[in-house]
CSV table of C-alpha atoms in Angstrom, one decimal:
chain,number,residue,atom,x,y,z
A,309,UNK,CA,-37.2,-55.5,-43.3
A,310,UNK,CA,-37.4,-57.8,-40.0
A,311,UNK,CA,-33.9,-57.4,-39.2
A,312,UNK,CA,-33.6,-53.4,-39.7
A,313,UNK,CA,-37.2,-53.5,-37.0
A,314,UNK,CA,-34.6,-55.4,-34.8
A,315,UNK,CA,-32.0,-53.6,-34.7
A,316,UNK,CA,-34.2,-50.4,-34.4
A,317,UNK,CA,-35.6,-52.2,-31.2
A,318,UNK,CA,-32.6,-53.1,-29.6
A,319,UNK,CA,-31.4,-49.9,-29.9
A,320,UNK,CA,-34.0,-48.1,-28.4
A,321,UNK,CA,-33.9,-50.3,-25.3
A,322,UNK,CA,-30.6,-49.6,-25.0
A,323,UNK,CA,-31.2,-45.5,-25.4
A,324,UNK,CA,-34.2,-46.4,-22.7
A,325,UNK,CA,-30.9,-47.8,-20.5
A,326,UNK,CA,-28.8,-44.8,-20.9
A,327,UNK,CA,-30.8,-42.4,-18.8
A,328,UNK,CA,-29.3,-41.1,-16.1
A,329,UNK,CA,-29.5,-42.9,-12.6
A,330,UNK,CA,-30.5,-39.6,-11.0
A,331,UNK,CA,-33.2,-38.6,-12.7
A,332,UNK,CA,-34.8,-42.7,-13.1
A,333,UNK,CA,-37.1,-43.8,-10.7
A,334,UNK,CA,-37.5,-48.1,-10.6
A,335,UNK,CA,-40.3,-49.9,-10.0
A,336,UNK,CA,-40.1,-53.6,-8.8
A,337,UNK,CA,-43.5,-54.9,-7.7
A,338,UNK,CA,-44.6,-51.9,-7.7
A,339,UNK,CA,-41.9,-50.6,-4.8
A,340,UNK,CA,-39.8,-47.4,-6.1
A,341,UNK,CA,-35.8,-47.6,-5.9
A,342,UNK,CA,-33.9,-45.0,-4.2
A,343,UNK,CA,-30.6,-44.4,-3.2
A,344,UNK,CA,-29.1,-43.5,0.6
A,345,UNK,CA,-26.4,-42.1,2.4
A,346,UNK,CA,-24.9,-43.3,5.7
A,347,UNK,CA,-25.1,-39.7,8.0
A,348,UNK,CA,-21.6,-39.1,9.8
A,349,UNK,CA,-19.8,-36.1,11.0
A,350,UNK,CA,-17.5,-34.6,8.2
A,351,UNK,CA,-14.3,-32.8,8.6
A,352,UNK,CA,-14.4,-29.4,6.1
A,353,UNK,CA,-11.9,-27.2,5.1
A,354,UNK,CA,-13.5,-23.3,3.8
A,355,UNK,CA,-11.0,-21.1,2.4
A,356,UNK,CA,-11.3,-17.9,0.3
A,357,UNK,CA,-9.9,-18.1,-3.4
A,358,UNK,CA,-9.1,-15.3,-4.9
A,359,UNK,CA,-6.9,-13.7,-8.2
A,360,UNK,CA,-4.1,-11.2,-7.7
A,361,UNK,CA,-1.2,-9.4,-8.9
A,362,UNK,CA,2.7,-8.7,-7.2
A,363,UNK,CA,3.0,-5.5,-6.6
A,364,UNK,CA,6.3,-4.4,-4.9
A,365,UNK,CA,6.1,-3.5,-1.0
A,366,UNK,CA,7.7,0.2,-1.6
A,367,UNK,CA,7.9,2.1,-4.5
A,368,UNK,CA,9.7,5.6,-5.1
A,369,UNK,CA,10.3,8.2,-7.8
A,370,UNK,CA,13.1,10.2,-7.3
A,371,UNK,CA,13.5,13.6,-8.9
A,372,UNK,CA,15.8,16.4,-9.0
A,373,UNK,CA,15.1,19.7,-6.7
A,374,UNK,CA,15.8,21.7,-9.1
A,375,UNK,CA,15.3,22.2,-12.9
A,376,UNK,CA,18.1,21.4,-15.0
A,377,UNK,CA,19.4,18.8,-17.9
A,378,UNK,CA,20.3,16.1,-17.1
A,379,UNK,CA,24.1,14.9,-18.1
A,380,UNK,CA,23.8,11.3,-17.6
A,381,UNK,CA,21.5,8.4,-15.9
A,382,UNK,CA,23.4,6.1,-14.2
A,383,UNK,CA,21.4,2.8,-14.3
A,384,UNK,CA,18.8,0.8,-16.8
A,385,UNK,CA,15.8,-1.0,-16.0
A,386,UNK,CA,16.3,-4.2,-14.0
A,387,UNK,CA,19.3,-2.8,-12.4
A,388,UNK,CA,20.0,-3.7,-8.9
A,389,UNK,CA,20.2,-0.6,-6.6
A,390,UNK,CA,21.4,-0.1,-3.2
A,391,UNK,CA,20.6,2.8,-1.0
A,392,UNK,CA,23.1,6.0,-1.0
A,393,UNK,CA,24.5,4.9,-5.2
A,394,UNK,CA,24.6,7.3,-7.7
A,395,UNK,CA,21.2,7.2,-10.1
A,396,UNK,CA,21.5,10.3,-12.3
A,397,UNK,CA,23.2,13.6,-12.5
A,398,UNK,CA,22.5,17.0,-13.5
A,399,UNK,CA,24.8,19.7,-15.5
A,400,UNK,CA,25.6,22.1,-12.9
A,401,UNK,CA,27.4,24.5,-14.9
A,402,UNK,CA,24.8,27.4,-14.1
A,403,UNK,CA,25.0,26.3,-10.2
A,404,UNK,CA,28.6,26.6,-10.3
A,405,UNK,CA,28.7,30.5,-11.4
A,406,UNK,CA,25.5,31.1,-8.9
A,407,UNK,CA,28.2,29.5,-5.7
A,408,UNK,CA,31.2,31.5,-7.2
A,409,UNK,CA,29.4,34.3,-7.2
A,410,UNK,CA,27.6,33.7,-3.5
A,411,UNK,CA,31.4,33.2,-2.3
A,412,UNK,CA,32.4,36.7,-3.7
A,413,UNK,CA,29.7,38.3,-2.2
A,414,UNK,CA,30.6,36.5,1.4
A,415,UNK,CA,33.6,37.9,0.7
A,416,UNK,CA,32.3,41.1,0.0
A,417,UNK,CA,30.4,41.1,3.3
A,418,UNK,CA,32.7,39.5,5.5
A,419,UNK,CA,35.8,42.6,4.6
A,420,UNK,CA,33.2,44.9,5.3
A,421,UNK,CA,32.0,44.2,8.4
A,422,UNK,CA,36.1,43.1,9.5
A,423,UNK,CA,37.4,46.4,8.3
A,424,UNK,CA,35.3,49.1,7.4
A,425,UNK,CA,32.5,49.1,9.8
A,426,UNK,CA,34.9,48.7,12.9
A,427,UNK,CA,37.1,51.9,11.1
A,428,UNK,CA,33.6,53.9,10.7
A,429,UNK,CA,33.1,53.5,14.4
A,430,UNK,CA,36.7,53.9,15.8
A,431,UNK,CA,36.5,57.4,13.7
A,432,UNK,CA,33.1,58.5,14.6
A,433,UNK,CA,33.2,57.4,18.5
A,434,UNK,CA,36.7,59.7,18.8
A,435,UNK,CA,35.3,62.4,16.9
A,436,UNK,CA,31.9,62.5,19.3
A,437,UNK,CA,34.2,62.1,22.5
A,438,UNK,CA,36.7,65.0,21.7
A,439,UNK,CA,33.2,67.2,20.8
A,440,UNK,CA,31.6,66.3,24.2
A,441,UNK,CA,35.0,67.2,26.1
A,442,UNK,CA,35.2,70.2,24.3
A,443,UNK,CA,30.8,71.3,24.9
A,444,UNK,CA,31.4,70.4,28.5
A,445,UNK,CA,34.4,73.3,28.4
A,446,UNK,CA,32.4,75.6,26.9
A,447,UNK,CA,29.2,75.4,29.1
A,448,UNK,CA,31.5,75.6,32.0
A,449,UNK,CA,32.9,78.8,30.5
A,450,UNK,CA,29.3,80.2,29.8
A,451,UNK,CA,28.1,79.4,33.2
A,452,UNK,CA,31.3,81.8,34.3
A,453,UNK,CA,30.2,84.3,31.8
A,454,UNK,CA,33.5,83.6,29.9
A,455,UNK,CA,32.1,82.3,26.8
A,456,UNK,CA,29.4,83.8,24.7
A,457,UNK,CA,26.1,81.9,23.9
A,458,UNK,CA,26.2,81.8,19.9
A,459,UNK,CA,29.9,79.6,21.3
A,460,UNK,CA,27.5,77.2,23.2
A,461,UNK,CA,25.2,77.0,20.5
A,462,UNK,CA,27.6,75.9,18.2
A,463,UNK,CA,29.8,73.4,20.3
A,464,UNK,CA,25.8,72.4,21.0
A,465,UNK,CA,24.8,71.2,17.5
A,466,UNK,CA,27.9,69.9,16.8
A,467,UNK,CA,28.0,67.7,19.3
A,468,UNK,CA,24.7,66.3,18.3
A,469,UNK,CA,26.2,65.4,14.9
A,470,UNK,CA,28.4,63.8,15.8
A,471,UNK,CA,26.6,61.6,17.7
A,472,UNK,CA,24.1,60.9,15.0
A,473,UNK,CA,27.5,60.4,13.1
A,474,UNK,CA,28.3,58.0,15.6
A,475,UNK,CA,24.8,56.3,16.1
A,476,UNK,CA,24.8,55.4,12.2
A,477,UNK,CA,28.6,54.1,11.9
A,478,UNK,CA,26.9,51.4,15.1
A,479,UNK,CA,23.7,50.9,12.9
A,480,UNK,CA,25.6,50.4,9.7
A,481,UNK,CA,27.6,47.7,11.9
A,482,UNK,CA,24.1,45.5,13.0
A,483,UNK,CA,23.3,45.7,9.0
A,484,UNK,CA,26.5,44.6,7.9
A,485,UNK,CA,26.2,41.7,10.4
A,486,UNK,CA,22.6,40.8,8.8
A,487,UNK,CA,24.2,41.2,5.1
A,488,UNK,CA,27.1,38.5,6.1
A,489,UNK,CA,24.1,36.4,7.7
A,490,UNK,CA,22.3,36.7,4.1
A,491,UNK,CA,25.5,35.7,2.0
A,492,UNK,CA,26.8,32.8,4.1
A,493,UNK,CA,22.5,31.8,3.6
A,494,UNK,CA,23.3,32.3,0.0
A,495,UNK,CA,26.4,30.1,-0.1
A,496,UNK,CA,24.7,27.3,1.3
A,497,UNK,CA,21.7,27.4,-0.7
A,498,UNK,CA,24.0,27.6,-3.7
A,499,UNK,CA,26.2,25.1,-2.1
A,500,UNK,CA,23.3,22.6,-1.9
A,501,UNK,CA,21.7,23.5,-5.5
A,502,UNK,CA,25.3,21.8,-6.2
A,503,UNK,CA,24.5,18.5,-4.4
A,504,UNK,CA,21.0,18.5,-5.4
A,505,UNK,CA,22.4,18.0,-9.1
A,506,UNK,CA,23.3,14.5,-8.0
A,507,UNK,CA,20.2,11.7,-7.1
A,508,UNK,CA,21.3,9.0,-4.8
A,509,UNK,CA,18.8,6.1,-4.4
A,510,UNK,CA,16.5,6.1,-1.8
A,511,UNK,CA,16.4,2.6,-1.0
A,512,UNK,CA,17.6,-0.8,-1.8
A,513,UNK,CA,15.5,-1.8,-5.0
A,514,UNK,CA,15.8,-2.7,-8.5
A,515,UNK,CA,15.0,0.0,-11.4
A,516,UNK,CA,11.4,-1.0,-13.1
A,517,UNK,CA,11.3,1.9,-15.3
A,518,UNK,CA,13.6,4.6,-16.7
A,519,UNK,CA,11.3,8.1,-17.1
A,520,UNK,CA,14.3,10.8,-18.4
A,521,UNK,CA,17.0,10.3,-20.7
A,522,UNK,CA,20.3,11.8,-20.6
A,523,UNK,CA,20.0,15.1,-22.4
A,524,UNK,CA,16.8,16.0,-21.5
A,525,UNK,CA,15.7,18.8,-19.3
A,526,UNK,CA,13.9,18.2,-16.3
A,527,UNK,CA,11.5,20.5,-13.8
A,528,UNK,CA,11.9,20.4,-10.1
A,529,UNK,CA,10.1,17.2,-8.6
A,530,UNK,CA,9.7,15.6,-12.0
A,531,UNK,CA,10.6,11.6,-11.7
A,532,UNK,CA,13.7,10.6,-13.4
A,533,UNK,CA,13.3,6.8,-12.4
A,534,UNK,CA,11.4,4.3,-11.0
A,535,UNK,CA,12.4,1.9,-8.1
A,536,UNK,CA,10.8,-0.8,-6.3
A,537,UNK,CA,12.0,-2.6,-3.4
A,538,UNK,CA,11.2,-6.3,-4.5
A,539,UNK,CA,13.4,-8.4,-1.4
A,540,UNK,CA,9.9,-8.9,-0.2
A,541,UNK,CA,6.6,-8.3,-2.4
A,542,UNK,CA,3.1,-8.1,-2.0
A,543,UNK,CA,0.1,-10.3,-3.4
A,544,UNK,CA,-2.6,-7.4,-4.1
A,545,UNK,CA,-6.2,-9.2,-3.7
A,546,UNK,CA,-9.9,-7.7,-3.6
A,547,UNK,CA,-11.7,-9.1,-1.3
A,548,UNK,CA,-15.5,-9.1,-1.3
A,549,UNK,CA,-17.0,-7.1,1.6
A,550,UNK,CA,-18.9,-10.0,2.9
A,551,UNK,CA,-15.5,-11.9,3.7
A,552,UNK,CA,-13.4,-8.4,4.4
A,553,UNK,CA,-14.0,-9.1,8.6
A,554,UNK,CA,-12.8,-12.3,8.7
A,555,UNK,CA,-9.7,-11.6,7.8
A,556,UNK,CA,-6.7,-10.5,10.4
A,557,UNK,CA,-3.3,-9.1,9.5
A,558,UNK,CA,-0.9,-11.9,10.5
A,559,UNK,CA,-3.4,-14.7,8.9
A,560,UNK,CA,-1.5,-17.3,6.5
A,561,UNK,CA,-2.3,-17.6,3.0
A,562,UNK,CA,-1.4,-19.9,0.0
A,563,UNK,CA,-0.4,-17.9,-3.5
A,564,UNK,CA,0.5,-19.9,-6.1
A,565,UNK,CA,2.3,-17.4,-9.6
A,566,UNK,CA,1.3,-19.0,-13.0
A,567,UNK,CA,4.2,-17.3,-14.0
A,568,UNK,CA,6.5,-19.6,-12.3
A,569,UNK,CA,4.0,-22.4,-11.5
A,570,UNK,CA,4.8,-22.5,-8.2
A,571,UNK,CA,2.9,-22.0,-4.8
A,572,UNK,CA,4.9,-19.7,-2.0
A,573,UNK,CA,3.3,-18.9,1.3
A,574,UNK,CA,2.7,-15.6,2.7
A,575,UNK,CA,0.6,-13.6,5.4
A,576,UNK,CA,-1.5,-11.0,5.3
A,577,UNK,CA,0.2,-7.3,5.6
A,578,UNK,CA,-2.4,-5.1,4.9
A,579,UNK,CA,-5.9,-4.6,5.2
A,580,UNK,CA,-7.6,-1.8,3.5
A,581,UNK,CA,-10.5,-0.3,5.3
A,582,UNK,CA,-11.6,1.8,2.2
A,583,UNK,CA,-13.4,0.0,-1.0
A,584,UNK,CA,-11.7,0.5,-4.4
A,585,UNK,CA,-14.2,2.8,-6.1
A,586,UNK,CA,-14.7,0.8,-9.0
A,587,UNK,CA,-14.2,-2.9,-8.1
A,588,UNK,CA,-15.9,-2.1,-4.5
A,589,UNK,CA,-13.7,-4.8,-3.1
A,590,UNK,CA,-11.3,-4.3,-0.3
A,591,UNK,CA,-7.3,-4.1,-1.4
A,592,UNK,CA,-5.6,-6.5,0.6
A,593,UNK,CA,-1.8,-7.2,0.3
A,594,UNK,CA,-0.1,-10.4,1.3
A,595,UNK,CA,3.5,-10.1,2.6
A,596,UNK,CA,5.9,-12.4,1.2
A,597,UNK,CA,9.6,-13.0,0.7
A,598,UNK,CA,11.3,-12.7,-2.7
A,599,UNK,CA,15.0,-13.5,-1.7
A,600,UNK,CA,16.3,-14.1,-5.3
A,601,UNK,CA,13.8,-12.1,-6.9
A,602,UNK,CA,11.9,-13.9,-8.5
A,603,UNK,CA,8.6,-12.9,-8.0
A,604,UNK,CA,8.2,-9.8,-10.7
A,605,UNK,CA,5.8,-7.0,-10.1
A,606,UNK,CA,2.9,-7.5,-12.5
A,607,UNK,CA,2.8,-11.6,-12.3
A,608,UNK,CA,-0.4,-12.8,-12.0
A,609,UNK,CA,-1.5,-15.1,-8.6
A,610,UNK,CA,-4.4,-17.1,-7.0
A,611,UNK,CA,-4.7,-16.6,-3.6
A,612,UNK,CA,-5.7,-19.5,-1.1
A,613,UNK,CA,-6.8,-18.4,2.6
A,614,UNK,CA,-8.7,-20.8,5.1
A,615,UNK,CA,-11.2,-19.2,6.7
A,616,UNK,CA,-12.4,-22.0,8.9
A,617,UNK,CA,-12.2,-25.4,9.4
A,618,UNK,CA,-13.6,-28.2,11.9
A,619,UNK,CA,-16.6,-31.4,11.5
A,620,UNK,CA,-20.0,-30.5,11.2
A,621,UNK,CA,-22.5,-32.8,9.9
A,622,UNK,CA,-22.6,-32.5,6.3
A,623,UNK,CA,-25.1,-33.7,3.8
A,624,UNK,CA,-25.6,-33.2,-0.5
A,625,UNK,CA,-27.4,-30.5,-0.8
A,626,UNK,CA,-29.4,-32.2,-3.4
A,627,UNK,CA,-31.0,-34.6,-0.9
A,628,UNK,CA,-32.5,-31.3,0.7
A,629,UNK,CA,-36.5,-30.3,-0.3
A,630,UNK,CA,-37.5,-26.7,0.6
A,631,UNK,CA,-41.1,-27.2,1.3
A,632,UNK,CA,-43.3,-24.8,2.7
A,633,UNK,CA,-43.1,-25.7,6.6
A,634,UNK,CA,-38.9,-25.4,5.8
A,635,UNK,CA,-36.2,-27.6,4.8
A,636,UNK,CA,-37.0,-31.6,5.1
A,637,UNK,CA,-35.4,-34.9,3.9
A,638,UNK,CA,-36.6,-38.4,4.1
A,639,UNK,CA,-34.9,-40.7,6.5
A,640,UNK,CA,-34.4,-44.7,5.7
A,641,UNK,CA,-34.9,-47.4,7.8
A,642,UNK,CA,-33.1,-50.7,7.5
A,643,UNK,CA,-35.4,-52.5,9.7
A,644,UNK,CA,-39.0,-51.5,8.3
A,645,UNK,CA,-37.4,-50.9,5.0
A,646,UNK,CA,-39.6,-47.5,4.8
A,647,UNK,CA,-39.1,-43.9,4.8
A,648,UNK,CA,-40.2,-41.3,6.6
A,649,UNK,CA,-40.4,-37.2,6.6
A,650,UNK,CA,-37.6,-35.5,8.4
A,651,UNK,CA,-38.1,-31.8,9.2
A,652,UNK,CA,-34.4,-30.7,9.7
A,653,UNK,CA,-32.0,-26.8,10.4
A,654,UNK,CA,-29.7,-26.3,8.0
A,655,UNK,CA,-26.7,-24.0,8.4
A,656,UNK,CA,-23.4,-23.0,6.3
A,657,UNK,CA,-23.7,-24.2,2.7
A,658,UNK,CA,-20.5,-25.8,1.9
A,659,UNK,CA,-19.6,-26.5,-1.5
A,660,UNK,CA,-22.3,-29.3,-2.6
A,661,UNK,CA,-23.2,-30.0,1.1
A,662,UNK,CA,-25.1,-28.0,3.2
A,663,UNK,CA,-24.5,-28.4,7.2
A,664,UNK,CA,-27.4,-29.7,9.4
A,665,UNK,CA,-27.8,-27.4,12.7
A,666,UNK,CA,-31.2,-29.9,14.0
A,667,UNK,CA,-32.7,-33.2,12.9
A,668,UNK,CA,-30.4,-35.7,12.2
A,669,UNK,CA,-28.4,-37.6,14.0
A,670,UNK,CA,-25.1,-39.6,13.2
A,671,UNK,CA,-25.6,-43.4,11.5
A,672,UNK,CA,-28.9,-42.7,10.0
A,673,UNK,CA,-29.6,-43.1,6.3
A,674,UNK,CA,-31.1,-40.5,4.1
A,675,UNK,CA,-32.3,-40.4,0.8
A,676,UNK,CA,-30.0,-38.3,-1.8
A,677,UNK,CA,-31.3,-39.5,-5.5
A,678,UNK,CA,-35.4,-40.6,-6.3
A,679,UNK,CA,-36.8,-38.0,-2.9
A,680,UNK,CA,-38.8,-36.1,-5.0
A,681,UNK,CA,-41.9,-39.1,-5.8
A,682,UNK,CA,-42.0,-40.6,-2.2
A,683,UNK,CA,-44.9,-40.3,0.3
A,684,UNK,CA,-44.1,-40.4,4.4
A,685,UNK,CA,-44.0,-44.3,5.2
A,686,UNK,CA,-43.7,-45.2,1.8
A,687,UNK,CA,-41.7,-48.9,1.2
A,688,UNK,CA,-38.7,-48.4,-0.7
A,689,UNK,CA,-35.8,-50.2,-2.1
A,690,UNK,CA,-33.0,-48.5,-1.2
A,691,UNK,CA,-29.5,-48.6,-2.3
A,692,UNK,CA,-26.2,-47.4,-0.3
A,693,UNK,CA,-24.0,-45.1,-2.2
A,694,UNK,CA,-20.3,-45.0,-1.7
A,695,UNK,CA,-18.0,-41.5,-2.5
């Protein structure tokens, strides 16, 4: 029974020696133990972190002008593309009859206005000139009393037929003109309906996703494919609007891709001025290169960007007591082996330190761990920790 009390003893002593160093305050004599920290100016380092996703830096959907089926897509997703080739084609069976029949009535037009209206006119112009010669006769014999006046008034209204005979064949010639105008428009509209049956890609890119199939009929404007121009990509953050105006297009940043577990460095390209409506962060895109493609849209990154850096005086912000008068620590003194109240200014908080503006001054000791039980002037044994 002795040696189980033992035992029980020795290890509660030792549970009693377990407790954490923070939190234990020791009396020797009657004189508490503390632990200090050695003030000195500390270089710092503040960067935004962030999560993101590569999104291409252009993206188009091309489409057909026209309505149609398609006859055949030219390429699959993850194809390479280069500007000007071939993506997809449409049947342009019904286009080819609409051209044929826009080239017959050019035809149509052009003959007309090269033979017939110029025939028209020739005939109706002589006919009006021989009338007029022949009313100017027979006025002159009127005027001599030579020619009755039912003669005049006959020679009179034929004359004025033919030149509304005349008038018309000139008027049919200005709408002739206008109706060759309409059918070479015609031509060319059919003309391009024929080219529009062919999509060339826009850009340089690579297919990420195939909408239409071959076979399938398509409206006017309707996507048929995908592309995304991926030479150089974008890291798509949202950035809180607290840290939105200290950030400048141009500015470096760090992204490392878990996909590839590697880190690339960029700058920023883009700053959105407009909050996303549901995240109400600020969409900010960071430019990088992606020579061998190997940054995918959709991979998933963390974004790195120093916002400042320089030495300020630094301290734990653990050592800090808000008290009523404002922020205070207690200073240590070698020589009387004492400490004493410090009212300080503190600044930027920094990680687990928090910068001191006023108060403190370079090479003096401060309390971090067993400040909370200590009166001003109180003696002290004090302990220096080391990081």
């Amino acid at each position: 029974m002795k040696k189980v009390t033992s035992i029980l003893l020795i290890c509660f002593l030792l549970l009693i020696g377990c407790t954490s160093k923070q939190e234990e305050v020791v009396e020797r004599e009657g004189v508490k133990q503390v632990y200090t920290k050695t003030i000195s100016g500390s270089g710092y380092t503040n960067k935004l972190t962030l999560s993101g996703n590569i999104v291409p830096t252009e993206v188009v959907k091309p489409s057909f002008k026209i309505p149609g089926v398609v006859s055949n897509i030219l390429v699959n997703e993850g194809d390479v593309v280069r500007k000007g080739q071939v993506i997809a084609q449409m049947d342009q069976s019904d286009y080819a009859i609409k051209v044929r029949a826009a080239q017959a009535e050019l035809e149509a037009a052009r003959l007309q206005i090269e033979t017939e209206i110029p025939t028209k006119i020739n005939q109706t112009k002589a006919q009006y000139e021989l009338t007029r010669l022949t009313y100017d006769r027979v006025k002159a014999l009127h005027e001599e009393g030579a020619a009755p006046q039912s003669q005049l008034d006959e020679i009179s209204a034929k004359l004025i037929l033919d030149e509304n005979t005349y008038n018309q064949a000139m008027d049919a010639k200005v709408i002739a003109e206008t109706k060759l105008q309409m059918a070479e428009a015609a031509l060319d509209l059919a003309n391009a309906n024929i080219s529009d049956t062919t999509i060339y890609s826009p850009i340089d890119g690579v297919i990420l996703n195939k909408i239409m199939a071959s076979g399938e009929t398509t409206s006017a404007g309707y996507p048929v494919v995908v592309i995304g121009q991926i030479n150089k990509v974008w890291a798509e953050i949202g950035v809180p609007d607290e840290y939105i105006n200290t950030l400048k297009v141009g500015q470096k940043a760090s992204v490392y891709i878990y996909g590839i577990d590697q880190s690339v460095e960029g700058r920023i390209d883009e700053i959105t001025f407009l909050a996303d409506a549901k995240t109400r962060t600020f969409p900010v895109k960071i430019l990088m290169n992606n020579p061998d493609r190997i940054l995918k849209p959709g991979m998933i990154t963390k974004v790195d960007i120093q916002l400042s850096n320089g030495e300020k005086t630094l301290i734990p912000l653990s050592s800090v007591m808000h008290l009523s008068a404002g922020s205070a620590v207690y200073v240590y003194s070698d020589e009387t082996q004492t400490v004493s109240l410090r009212m300080i200014e503190t600044g930027e908080i920094i990680k687990d330190k928090i910068e001191v503006l006023e108060g403190l001054t370079s090479d003096e000791k401060i309390v971090i761990e067993g400040q909370f039980l200590l009166r001003d002037g109180e003696q002290v044994m004090a302990e220096e920790m080391v990081e």
